[in-house]
Coordinates of N, CA and C and ligand atoms in Angstrom, one line a residue:
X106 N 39.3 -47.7 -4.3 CA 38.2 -48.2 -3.6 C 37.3 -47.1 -3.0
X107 N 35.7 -47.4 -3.2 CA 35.4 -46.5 -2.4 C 35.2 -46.0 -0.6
X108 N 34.6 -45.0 -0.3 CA 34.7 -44.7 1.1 C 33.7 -45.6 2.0
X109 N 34.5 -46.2 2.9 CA 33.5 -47.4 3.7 C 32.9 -46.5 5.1
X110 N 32.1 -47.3 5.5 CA 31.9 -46.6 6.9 C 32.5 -47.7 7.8
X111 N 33.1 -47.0 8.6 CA 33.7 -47.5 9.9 C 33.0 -48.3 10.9
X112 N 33.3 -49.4 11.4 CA 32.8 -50.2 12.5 C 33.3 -50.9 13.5
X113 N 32.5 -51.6 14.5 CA 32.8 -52.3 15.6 C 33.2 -53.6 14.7
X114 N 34.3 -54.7 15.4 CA 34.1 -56.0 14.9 C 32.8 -56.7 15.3
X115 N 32.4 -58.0 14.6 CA 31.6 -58.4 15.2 C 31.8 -60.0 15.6
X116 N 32.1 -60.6 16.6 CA 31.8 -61.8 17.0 C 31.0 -63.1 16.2
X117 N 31.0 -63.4 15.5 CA 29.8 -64.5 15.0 C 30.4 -65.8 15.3
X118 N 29.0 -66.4 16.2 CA 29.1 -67.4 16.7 C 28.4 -68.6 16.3
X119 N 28.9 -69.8 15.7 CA 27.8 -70.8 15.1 C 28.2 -71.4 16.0
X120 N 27.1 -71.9 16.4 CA 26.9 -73.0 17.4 C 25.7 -74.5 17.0
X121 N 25.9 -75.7 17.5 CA 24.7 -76.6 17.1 C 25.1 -77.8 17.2
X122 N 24.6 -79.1 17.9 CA 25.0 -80.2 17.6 C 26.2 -80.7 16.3
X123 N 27.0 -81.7 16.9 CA 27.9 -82.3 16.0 C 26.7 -83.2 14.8
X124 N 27.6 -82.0 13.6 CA 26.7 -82.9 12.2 C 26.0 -81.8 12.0
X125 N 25.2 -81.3 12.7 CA 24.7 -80.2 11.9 C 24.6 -79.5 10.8
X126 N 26.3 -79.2 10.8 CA 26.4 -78.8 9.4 C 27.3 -77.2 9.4
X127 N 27.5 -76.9 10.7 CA 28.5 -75.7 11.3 C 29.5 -75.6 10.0
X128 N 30.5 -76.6 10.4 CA 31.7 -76.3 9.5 C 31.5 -76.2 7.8
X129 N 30.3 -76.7 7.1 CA 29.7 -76.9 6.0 C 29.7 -75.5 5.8
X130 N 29.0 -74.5 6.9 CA 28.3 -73.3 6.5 C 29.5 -72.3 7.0
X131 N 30.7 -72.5 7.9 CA 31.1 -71.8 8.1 C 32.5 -71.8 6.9
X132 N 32.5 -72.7 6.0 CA 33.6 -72.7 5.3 C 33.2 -72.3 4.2
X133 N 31.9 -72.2 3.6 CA 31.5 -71.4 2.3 C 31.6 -70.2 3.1
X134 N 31.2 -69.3 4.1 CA 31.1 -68.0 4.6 C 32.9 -67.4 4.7
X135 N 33.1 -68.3 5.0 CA 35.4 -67.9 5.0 C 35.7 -67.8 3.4
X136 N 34.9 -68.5 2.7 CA 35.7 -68.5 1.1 C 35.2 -67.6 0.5
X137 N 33.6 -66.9 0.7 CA 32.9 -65.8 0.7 C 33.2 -64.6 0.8
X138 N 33.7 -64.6 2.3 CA 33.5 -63.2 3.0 C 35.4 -63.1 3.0
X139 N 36.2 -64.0 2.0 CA 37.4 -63.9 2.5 C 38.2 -63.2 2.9
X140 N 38.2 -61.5 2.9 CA 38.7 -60.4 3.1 C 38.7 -59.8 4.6
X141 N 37.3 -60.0 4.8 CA 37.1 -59.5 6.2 C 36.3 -60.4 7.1
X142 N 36.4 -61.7 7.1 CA 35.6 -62.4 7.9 C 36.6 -63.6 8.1
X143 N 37.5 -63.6 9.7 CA 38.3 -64.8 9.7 C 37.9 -66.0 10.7
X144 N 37.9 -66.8 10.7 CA 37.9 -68.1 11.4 C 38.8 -68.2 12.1
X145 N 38.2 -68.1 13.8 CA 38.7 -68.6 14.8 C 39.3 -70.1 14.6
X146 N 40.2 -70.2 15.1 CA 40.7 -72.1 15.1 C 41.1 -72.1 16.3
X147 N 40.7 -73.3 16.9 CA 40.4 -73.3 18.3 C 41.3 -74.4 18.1
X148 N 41.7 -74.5 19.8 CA 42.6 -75.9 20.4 C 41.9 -76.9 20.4
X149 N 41.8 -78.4 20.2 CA 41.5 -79.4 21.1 C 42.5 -80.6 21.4
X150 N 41.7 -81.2 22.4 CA 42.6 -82.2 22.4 C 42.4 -83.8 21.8
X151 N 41.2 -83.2 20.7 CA 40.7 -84.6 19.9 C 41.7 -85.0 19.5
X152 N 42.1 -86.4 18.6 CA 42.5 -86.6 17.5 C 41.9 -86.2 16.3
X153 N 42.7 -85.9 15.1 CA 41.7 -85.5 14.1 C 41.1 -86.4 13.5
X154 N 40.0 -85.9 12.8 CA 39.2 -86.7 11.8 C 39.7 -86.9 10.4
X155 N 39.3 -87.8 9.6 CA 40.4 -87.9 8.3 C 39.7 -86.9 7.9
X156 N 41.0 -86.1 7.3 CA 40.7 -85.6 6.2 C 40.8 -83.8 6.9
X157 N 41.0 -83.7 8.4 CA 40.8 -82.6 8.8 C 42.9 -82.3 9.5
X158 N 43.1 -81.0 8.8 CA 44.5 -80.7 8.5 C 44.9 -79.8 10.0
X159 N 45.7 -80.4 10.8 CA 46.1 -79.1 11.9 C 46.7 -78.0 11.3
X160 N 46.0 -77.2 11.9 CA 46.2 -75.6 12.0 C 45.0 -75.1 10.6
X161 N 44.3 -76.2 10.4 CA 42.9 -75.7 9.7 C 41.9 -75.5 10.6
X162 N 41.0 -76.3 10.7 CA 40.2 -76.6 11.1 C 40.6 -76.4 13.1
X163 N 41.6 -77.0 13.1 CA 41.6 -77.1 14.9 C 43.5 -77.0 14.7
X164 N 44.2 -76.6 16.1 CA 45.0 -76.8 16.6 C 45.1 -77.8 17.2
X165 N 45.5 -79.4 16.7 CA 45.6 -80.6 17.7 C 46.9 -80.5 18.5
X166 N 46.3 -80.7 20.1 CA 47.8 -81.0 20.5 C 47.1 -82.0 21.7
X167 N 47.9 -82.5 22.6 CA 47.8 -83.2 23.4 C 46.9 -82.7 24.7
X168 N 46.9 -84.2 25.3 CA 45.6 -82.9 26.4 C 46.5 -82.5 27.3
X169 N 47.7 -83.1 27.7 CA 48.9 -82.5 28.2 C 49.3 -81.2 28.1
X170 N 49.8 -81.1 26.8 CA 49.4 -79.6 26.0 C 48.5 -78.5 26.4
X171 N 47.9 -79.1 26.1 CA 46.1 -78.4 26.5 C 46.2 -78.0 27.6
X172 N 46.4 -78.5 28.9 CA 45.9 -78.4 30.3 C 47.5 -77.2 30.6
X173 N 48.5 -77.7 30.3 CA 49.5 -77.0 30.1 C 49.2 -75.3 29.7
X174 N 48.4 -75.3 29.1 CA 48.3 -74.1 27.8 C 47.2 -73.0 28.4
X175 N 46.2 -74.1 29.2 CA 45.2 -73.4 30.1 C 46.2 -72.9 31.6
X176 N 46.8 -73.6 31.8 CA 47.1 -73.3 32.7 C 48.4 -71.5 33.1
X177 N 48.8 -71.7 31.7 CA 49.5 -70.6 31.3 C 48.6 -69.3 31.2
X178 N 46.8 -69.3 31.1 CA 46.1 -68.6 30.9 C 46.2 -68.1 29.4
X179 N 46.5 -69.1 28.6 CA 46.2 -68.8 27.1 C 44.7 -69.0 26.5
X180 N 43.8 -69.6 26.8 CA 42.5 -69.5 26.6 C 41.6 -68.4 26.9
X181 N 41.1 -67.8 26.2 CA 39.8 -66.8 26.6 C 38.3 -67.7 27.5
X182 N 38.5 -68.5 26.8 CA 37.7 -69.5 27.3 C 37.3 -70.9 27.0
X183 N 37.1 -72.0 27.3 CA 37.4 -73.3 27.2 C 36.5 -74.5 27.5
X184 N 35.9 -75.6 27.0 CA 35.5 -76.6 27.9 C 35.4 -78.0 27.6
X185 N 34.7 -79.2 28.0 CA 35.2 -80.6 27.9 C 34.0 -80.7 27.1
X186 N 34.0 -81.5 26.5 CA 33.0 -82.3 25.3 C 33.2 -83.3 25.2
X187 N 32.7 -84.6 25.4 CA 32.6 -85.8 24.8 C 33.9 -86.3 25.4
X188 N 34.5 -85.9 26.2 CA 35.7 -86.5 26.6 C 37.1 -86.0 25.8
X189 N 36.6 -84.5 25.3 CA 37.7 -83.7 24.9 C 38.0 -82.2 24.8
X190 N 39.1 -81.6 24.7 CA 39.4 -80.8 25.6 C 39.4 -79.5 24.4
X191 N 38.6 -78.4 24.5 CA 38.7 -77.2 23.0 C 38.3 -75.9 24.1
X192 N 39.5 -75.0 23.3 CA 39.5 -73.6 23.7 C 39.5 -72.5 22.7
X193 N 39.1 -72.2 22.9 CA 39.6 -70.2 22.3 C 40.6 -69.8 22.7
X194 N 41.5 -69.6 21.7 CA 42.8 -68.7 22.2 C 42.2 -67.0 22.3
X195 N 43.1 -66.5 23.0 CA 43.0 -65.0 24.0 C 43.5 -64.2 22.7
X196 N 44.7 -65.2 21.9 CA 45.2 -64.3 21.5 C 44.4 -64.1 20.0
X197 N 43.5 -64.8 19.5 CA 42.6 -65.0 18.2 C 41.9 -63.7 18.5
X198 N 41.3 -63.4 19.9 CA 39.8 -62.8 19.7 C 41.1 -61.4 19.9
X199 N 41.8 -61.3 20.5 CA 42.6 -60.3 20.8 C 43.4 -59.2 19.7
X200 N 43.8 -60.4 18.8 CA 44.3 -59.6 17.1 C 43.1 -59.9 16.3
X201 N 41.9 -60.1 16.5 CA 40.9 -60.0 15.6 C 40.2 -58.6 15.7
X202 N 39.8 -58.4 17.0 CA 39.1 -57.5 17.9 C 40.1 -56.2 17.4
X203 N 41.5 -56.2 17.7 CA 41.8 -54.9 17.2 C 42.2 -54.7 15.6
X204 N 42.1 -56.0 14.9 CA 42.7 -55.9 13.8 C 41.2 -55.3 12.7
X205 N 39.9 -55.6 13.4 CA 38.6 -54.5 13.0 C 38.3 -55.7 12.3
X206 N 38.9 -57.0 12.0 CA 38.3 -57.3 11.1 C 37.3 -58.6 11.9
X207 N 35.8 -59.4 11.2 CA 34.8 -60.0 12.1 C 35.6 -61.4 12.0
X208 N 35.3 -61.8 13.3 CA 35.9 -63.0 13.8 C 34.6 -64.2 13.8
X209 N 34.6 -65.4 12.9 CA 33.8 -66.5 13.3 C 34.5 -67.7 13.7
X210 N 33.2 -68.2 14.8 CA 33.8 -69.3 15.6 C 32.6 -70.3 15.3
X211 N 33.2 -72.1 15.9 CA 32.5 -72.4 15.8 C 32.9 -73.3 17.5
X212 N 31.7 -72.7 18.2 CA 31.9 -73.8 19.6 C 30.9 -74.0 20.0
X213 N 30.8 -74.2 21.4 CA 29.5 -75.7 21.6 C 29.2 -74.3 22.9
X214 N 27.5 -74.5 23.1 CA 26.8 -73.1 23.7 C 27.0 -72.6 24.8
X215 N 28.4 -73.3 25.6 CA 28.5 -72.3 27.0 C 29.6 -71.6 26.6
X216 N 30.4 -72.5 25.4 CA 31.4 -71.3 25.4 C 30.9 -69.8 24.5
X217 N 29.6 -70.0 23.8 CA 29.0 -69.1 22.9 C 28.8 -68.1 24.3
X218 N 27.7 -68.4 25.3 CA 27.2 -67.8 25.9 C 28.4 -66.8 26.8
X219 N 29.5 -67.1 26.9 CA 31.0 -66.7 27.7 C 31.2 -65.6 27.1
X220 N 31.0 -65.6 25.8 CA 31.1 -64.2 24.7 C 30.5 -63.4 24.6
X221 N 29.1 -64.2 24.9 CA 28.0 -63.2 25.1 C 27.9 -62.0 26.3
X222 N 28.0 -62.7 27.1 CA 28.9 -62.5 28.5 C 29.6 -60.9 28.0
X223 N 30.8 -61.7 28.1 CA 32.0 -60.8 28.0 C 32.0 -59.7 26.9
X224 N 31.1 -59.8 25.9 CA 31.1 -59.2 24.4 C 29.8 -58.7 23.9
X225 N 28.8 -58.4 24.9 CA 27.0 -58.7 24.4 C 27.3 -57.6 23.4
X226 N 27.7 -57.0 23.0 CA 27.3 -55.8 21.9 C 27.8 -56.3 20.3
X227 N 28.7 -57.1 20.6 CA 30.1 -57.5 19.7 C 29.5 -59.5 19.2
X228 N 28.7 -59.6 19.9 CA 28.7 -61.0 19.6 C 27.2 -61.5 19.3
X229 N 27.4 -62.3 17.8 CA 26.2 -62.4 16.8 C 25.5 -64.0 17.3
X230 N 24.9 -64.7 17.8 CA 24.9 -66.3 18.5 C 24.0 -66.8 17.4
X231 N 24.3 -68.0 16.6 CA 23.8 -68.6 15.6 C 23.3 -70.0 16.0
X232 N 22.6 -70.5 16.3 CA 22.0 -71.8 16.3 C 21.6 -72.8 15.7
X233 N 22.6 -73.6 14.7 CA 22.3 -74.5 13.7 C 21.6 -75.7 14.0
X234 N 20.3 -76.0 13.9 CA 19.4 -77.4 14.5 C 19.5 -77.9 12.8
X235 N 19.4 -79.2 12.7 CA 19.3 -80.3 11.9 C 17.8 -80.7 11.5
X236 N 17.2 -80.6 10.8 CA 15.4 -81.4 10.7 C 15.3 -82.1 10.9
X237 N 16.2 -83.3 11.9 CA 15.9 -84.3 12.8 C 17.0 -85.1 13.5
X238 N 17.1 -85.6 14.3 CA 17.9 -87.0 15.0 C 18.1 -87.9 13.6
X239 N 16.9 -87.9 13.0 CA 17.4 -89.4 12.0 C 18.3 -88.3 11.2
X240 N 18.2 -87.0 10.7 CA 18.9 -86.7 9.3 C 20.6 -86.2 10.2
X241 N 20.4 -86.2 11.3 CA 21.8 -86.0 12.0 C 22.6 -87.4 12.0
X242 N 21.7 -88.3 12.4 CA 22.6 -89.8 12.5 C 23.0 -89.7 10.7
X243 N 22.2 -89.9 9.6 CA 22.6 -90.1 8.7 C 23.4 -89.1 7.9
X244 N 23.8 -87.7 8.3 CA 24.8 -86.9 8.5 C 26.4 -87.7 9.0
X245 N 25.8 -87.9 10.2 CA 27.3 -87.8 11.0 C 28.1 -89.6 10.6
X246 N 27.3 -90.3 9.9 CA 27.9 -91.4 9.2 C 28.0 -91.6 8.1
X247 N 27.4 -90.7 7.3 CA 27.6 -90.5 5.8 C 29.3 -90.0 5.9
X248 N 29.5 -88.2 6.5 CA 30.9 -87.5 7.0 C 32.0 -88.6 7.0
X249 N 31.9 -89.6 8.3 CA 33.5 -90.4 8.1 C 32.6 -91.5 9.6
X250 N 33.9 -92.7 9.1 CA 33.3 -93.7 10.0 C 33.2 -93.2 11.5
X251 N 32.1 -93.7 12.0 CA 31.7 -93.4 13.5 C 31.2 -94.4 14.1
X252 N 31.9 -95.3 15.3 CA 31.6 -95.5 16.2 C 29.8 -95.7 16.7
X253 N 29.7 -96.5 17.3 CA 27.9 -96.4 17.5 C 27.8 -95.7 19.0
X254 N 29.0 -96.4 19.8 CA 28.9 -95.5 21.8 C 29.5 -94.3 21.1
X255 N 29.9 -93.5 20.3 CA 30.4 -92.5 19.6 C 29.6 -91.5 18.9
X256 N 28.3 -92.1 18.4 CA 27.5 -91.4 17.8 C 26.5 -91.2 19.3
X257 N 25.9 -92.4 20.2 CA 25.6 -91.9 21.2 C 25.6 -91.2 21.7
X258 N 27.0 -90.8 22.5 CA 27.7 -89.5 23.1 C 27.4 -88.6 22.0
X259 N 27.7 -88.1 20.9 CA 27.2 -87.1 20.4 C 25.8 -86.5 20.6
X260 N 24.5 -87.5 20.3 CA 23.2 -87.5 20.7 C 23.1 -86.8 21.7
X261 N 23.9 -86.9 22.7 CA 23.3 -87.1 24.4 C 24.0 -85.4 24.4
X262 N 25.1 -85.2 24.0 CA 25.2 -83.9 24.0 C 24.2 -82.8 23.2
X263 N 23.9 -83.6 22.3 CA 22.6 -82.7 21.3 C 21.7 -82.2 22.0
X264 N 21.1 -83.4 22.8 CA 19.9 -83.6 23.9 C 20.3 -82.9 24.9
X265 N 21.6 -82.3 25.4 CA 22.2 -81.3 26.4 C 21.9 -79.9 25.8
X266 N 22.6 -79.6 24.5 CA 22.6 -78.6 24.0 C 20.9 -77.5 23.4
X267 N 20.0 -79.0 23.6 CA 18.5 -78.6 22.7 C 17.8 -78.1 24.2
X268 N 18.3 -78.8 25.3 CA 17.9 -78.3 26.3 C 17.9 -76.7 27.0
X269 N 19.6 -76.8 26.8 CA 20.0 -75.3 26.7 C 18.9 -74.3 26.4
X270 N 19.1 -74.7 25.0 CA 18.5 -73.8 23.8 C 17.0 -73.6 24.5
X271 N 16.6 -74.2 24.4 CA 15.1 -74.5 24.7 C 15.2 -73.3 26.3
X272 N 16.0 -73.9 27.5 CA 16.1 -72.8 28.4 C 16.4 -71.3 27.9
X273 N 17.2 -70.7 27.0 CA 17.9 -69.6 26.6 C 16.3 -68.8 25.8
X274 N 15.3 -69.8 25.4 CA 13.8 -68.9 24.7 C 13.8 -67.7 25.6
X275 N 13.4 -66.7 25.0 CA 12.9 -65.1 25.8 C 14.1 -64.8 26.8
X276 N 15.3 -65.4 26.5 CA 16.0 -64.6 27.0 C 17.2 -64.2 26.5
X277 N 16.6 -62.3 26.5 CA 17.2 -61.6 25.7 C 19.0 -61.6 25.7
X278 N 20.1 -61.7 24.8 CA 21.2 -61.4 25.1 C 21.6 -62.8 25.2
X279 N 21.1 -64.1 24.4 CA 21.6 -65.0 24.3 C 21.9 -65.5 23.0
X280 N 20.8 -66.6 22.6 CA 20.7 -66.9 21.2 C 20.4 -65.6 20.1
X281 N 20.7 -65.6 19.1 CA 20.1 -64.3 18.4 C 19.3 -65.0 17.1
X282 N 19.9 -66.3 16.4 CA 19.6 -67.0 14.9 C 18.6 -67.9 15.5
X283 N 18.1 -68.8 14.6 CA 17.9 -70.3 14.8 C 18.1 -70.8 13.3
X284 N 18.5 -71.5 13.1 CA 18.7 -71.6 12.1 C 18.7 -73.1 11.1
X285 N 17.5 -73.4 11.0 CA 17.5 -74.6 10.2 C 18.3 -75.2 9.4
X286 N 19.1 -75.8 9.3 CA 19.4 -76.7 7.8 C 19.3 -77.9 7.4
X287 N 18.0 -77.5 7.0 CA 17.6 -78.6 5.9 C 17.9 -78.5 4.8
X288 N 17.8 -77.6 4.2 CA 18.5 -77.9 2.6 C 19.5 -77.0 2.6
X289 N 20.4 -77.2 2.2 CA 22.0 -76.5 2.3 C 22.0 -75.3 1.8
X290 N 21.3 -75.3 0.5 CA 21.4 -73.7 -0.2 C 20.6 -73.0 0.5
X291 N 19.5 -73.4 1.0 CA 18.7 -72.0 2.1 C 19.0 -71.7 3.3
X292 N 19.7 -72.9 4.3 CA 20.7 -72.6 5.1 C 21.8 -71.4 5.2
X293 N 22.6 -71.4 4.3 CA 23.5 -71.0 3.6 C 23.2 -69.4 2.8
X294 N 21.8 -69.8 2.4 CA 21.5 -68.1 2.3 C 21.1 -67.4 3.4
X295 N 20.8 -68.2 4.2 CA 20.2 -67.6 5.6 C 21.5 -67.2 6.2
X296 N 22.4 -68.1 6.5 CA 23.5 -67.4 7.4 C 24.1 -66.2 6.8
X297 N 24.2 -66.3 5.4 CA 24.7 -65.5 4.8 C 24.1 -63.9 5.0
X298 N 22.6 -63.9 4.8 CA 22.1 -62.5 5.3 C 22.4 -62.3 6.3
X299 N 22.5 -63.3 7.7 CA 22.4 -62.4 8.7 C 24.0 -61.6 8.8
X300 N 25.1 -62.4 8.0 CA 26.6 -61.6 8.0 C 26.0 -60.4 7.4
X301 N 25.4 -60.1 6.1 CA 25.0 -59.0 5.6 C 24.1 -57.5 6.5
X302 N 23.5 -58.2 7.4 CA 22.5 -57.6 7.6 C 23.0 -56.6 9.3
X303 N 23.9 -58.1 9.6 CA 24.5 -57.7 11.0 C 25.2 -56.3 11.1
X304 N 26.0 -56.8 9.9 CA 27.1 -55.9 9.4 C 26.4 -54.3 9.1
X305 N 25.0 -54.3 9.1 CA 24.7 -53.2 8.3 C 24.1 -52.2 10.0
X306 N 23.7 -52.9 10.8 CA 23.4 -52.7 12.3 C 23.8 -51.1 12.7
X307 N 23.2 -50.1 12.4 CA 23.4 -48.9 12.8 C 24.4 -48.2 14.2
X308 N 23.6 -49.3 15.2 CA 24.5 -49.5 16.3 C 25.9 -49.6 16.4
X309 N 26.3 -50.3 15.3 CA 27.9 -50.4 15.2 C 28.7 -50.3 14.8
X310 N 27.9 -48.8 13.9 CA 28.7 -47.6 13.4 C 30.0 -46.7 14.0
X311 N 30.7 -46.2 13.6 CA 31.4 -45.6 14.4 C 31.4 -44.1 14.0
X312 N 30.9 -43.5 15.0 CA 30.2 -41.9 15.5 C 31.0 -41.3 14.1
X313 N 32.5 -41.3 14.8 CA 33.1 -40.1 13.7 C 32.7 -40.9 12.1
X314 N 33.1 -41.6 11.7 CA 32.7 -42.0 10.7 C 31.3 -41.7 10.0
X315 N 30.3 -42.1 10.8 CA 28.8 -41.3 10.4 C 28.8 -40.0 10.1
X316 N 30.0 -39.1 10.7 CA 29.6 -37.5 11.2 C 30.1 -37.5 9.5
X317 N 31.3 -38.1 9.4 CA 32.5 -37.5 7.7 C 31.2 -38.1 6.5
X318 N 29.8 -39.2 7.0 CA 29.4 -39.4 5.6 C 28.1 -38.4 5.4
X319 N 27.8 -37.8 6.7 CA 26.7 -36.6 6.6 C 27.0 -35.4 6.5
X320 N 28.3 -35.4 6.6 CA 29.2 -33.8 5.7 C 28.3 -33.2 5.0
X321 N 27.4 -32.0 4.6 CA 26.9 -31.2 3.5 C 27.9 -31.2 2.7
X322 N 28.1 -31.1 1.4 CA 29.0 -30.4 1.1 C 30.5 -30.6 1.2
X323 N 30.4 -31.8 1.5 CA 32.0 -31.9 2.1 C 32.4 -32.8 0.8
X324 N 34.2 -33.9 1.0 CA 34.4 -33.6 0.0 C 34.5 -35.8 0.6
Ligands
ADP557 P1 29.3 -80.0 12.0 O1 30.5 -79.1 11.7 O2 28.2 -79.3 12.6 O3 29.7 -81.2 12.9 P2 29.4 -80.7 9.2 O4 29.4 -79.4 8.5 O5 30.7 -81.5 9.2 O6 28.8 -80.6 10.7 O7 28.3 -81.6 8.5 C1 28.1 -83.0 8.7 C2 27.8 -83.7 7.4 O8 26.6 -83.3 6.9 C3 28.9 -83.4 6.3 O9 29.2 -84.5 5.6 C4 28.1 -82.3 5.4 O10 28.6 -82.4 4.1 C5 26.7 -82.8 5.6 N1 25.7 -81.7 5.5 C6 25.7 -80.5 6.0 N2 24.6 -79.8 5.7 C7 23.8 -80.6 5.0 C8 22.5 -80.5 4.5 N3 21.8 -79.4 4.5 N4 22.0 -81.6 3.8 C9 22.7 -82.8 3.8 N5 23.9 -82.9 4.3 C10 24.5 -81.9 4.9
5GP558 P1 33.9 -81.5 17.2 O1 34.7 -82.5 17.9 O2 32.6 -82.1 16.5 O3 34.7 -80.8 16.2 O4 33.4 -80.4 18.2 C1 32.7 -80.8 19.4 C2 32.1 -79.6 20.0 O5 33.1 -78.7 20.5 C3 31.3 -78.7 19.1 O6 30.1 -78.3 19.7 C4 32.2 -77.6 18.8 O7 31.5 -76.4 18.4 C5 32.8 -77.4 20.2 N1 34.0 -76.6 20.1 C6 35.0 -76.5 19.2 N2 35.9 -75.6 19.5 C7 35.5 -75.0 20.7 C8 36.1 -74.0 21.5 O8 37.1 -73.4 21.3 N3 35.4 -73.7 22.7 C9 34.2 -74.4 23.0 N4 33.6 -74.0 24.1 N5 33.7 -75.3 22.2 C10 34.3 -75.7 21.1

């Protein structure tokens, strides 16, 4: 193989209303980038959805569990949704961070902003909006049966999260993407550059490594 240049890991964070289309774009990017790009899998204390496998997609355990698990200070960081309970384990970002290789998550925008926080140099914030309320409802019912006070609550968090967003405009060191998906393939090329382009970020080079590729003469 040839000589790589050395880097920081980088954080990539999708974030965006349920239905969007997160896990759509972040599971073509894991089968993609499979080498060096791993998927955070976070705790909750949902039940799962058909068709979604523990220890894929989520760690199911009880909220007992959960509260248990927080309380042990196993979470980096954590919060309530819809009447359920999802963290980041300490120990994900912990062997990702030293293991060099980029870590993607997918969580809901305070825990994005927590990273940001704690990680501004290291952490990429992606913002997946939908081209509308109607193509989200007929998203998130098309996916698996849903509840109507269930799709509600989802809404009302959307309309929390668009708020957010909407506050976070012009200010630097928060959102970094926006990112449309309307049609899946340009979505999907879109996220995809920014893994490419992130990754190429001069900033997060590492010094000695630059020094060994501008060697005159060297070997
Ligand atoms: P999230 O992870 O944000 O909750 P999903 O990735 O599960 O959303 O997507 C919700 C549903 O919408 C899935 O059934 C997925 O196949 C579908 N979907 C995702 N992106 C698009 C798109 N651009 N056009 C149409 N359907 C989409
Ligand atoms: P869902 O139930 O649709 O899978 O997820 C609901 C919300 O919880 C989404 O916004 C999702 O991104 C968010 N979420 C999932 N895991 C985590 C996590 O570990 N931390 C935080 N803060 N949010 C999460």
């Amino acid at each position: 193989m040839g000589r790589t240049l050395k880097r920081k890991g980088i954080l990539f964070v999708v974030i965006g209303p349920s239905g969007s289309g997160k896990s759509t774009l972040c599971s073509r990017l894991v089968r993609e980038f499979d080498r060096d790009l791993h998927y955070s899998i976070s705790v909750t204390s949902r039940s799962p959805r058909e068709g979604e496998v523990d220890g894929t997609s989520y760690h199911f355990v009880s909220r007992e569990e959960f509260l248990a698990r927080r309380d042990r200070g196993e979470f980096f960081e954590w919060e309530e949704t819809h009447g359920n309970l999802y963290g980041t384990l300490r120990a994900t970002l912990e062997n990702g961070i030293n293991s060099g290789h980029d870590l993607l998550f997918q969580i809901d925008i305070r825990g994005a902003m927590t990273m940001k926080k704690n990680f501004p140099d290291n952490t990429v914030a992606v913002f997946v909006i939908p081209p509308s309320f109607e193509a989200l409802r007929e998203r998130l019912v098309a996916r698996s049966p849903v509840a109507q006070a269930e799709l509600e609550r989802r809404f009302e968090t959307a309309r929390q999260e668009y708020e957010t967003l909407q506050g976070l405009h012009g200010n630097k060191g928060s959102i970094d993407y926006l990112l449309l998906n309307s049609s899946l393939e340009d979505a999907y090329a879109q996220i995809r550059a920014i893994v490419i382009a992130e990754r190429s970020r001069y900033g997060r080079m590492d010094k000695g490594s630059v020094v060994e590729f501008c060697r005159v003469g060297g070997s």
